[in-house]
Amino acid sequence: MYIDDILLATNDIGLLHETKKFLSRNFEEKDMGEVSYVIGIEIFRNRSQGLLGLPQKAYINEVLEIFKMERCLTSPVLI
C-alpha cells in the first residue's frame, strides 16, 4: 500500500503524537512538519488569534490559467 499524502489535524496534541507513533510503527513515513499547502489547498493559520483558513485564491488562479483568463478584470457582483 502506498499513501501519497495524509494530513493530521486535531486540537488534542496527545492524540496527534499517539497517531503519528502508530503510523510510523506500521508504515514507512516521513513527517514533513507543519503544512502550508496540501493537495492544491493553501492553509492559513494564526495560532495567537485561533484562526485556521483555507483560502481559494491559489485554486482560482490555477483555473484562470487553465482557461487563459489570468489577465481578466474582475468587478464586484451587485445583488
PDB file of C-alpha atoms in Angstrom:
ATOM      1  CA  MET A   1       0.000   0.000   0.000  1.00  0.00           C
ATOM      2  CA  TYR A   2       1.233   3.491  -0.842  1.00  0.00           C
ATOM      3  CA  ILE A   3      -0.206   6.651   0.646  1.00  0.00           C
ATOM      4  CA  ASP A   4       0.971   9.801  -1.055  1.00  0.00           C
ATOM      5  CA  ASP A   5      -0.391  12.494   1.240  1.00  0.00           C
ATOM      6  CA  ILE A   6      -2.023  12.492   4.632  1.00  0.00           C
ATOM      7  CA  LEU A   7      -2.822  15.486   6.782  1.00  0.00           C
ATOM      8  CA  LEU A   8      -3.475  15.150  10.502  1.00  0.00           C
ATOM      9  CA  ALA A   9      -5.259  17.939  12.345  1.00  0.00           C
ATOM     10  CA  THR A  10      -6.553  17.999  15.903  1.00  0.00           C
ATOM     11  CA  ASN A  11      -6.771  20.216  18.947  1.00  0.00           C
ATOM     12  CA  ASP A  12      -5.536  17.294  21.116  1.00  0.00           C
ATOM     13  CA  ILE A  13      -1.721  17.251  20.891  1.00  0.00           C
ATOM     14  CA  GLY A  14      -1.539  13.935  22.792  1.00  0.00           C
ATOM     15  CA  LEU A  15      -3.808  12.262  20.240  1.00  0.00           C
ATOM     16  CA  LEU A  16      -1.725  13.711  17.430  1.00  0.00           C
ATOM     17  CA  HIS A  17       1.513  12.257  18.844  1.00  0.00           C
ATOM     18  CA  GLU A  18      -0.132   8.878  19.508  1.00  0.00           C
ATOM     19  CA  THR A  19      -1.495   8.726  15.950  1.00  0.00           C
ATOM     20  CA  LYS A  20       1.877   9.659  14.473  1.00  0.00           C
ATOM     21  CA  LYS A  21       3.577   6.940  16.572  1.00  0.00           C
ATOM     22  CA  PHE A  22       1.041   4.359  15.373  1.00  0.00           C
ATOM     23  CA  LEU A  23       1.554   5.319  11.731  1.00  0.00           C
ATOM     24  CA  SER A  24       5.367   5.260  11.997  1.00  0.00           C
ATOM     25  CA  ARG A  25       5.269   1.790  13.637  1.00  0.00           C
ATOM     26  CA  ASN A  26       3.060   0.378  10.883  1.00  0.00           C
ATOM     27  CA  PHE A  27       4.109   2.273   7.755  1.00  0.00           C
ATOM     28  CA  GLU A  28       7.171   3.842   6.250  1.00  0.00           C
ATOM     29  CA  GLU A  29       6.520   7.526   6.605  1.00  0.00           C
ATOM     30  CA  LYS A  30       8.182  10.913   6.548  1.00  0.00           C
ATOM     31  CA  ASP A  31       6.987  13.771   8.755  1.00  0.00           C
ATOM     32  CA  MET A  32       7.086  16.949   6.653  1.00  0.00           C
ATOM     33  CA  GLY A  33       6.298  19.267   9.596  1.00  0.00           C
ATOM     34  CA  GLU A  34       3.703  21.999   9.565  1.00  0.00           C
ATOM     35  CA  VAL A  35       1.752  22.369   6.358  1.00  0.00           C
ATOM     36  CA  SER A  36       1.047  25.500   4.369  1.00  0.00           C
ATOM     37  CA  TYR A  37      -0.185  23.859   1.149  1.00  0.00           C
ATOM     38  CA  VAL A  38      -1.548  20.342   0.565  1.00  0.00           C
ATOM     39  CA  ILE A  39      -3.317  18.682  -2.403  1.00  0.00           C
ATOM     40  CA  GLY A  40      -3.845  22.038  -4.053  1.00  0.00           C
ATOM     41  CA  ILE A  41      -5.240  23.778  -0.977  1.00  0.00           C
ATOM     42  CA  GLU A  42      -3.474  26.669   0.727  1.00  0.00           C
ATOM     43  CA  ILE A  43      -3.655  26.540   4.529  1.00  0.00           C
ATOM     44  CA  PHE A  44      -3.536  29.731   6.596  1.00  0.00           C
ATOM     45  CA  ARG A  45      -3.056  29.514  10.352  1.00  0.00           C
ATOM     46  CA  ASN A  46      -2.692  32.170  13.054  1.00  0.00           C
ATOM     47  CA  ARG A  47      -2.421  30.376  16.387  1.00  0.00           C
ATOM     48  CA  SER A  48      -2.327  33.551  18.501  1.00  0.00           C
ATOM     49  CA  GLN A  49      -5.764  34.547  17.130  1.00  0.00           C
ATOM     50  CA  GLY A  50      -7.076  30.974  16.892  1.00  0.00           C
ATOM     51  CA  LEU A  51      -7.582  31.219  13.122  1.00  0.00           C
ATOM     52  CA  LEU A  52      -7.453  28.472  10.522  1.00  0.00           C
ATOM     53  CA  GLY A  53      -8.386  29.236   6.929  1.00  0.00           C
ATOM     54  CA  LEU A  54      -8.463  27.516   3.572  1.00  0.00           C
ATOM     55  CA  PRO A  55      -8.302  30.364   1.039  1.00  0.00           C
ATOM     56  CA  GLN A  56      -9.425  29.646  -2.518  1.00  0.00           C
ATOM     57  CA  LYS A  57      -7.046  32.106  -4.209  1.00  0.00           C
ATOM     58  CA  ALA A  58      -4.497  29.512  -5.397  1.00  0.00           C
ATOM     59  CA  TYR A  59      -7.242  27.288  -6.852  1.00  0.00           C
ATOM     60  CA  ILE A  60      -8.965  30.205  -8.567  1.00  0.00           C
ATOM     61  CA  ASN A  61      -5.677  31.365 -10.110  1.00  0.00           C
ATOM     62  CA  GLU A  62      -4.998  27.838 -11.373  1.00  0.00           C
ATOM     63  CA  VAL A  63      -8.428  27.639 -13.020  1.00  0.00           C
ATOM     64  CA  LEU A  64      -7.931  31.075 -14.598  1.00  0.00           C
ATOM     65  CA  GLU A  65      -4.583  29.924 -16.030  1.00  0.00           C
ATOM     66  CA  ILE A  66      -6.121  26.753 -17.481  1.00  0.00           C
ATOM     67  CA  PHE A  67      -8.708  28.827 -19.353  1.00  0.00           C
ATOM     68  CA  LYS A  68      -6.174  31.528 -20.330  1.00  0.00           C
ATOM     69  CA  MET A  69      -8.034  34.127 -18.257  1.00  0.00           C
ATOM     70  CA  GLU A  70      -5.336  35.093 -15.739  1.00  0.00           C
ATOM     71  CA  ARG A  71      -5.375  38.694 -17.012  1.00  0.00           C
ATOM     72  CA  CYS A  72      -9.139  39.109 -16.861  1.00  0.00           C
ATOM     73  CA  LEU A  73     -10.573  42.057 -14.986  1.00  0.00           C
ATOM     74  CA  THR A  74     -12.866  41.464 -12.042  1.00  0.00           C
ATOM     75  CA  SER A  75     -15.722  43.604 -10.871  1.00  0.00           C
ATOM     76  CA  PRO A  76     -17.852  43.352  -7.754  1.00  0.00           C
ATOM     77  CA  VAL A  77     -21.096  41.437  -8.001  1.00  0.00           C
ATOM     78  CA  LEU A  78     -24.086  43.554  -7.087  1.00  0.00           C
ATOM     79  CA  ILE A  79     -27.093  41.783  -5.670  1.00  0.00           C
TER      80      ILE A  79
END
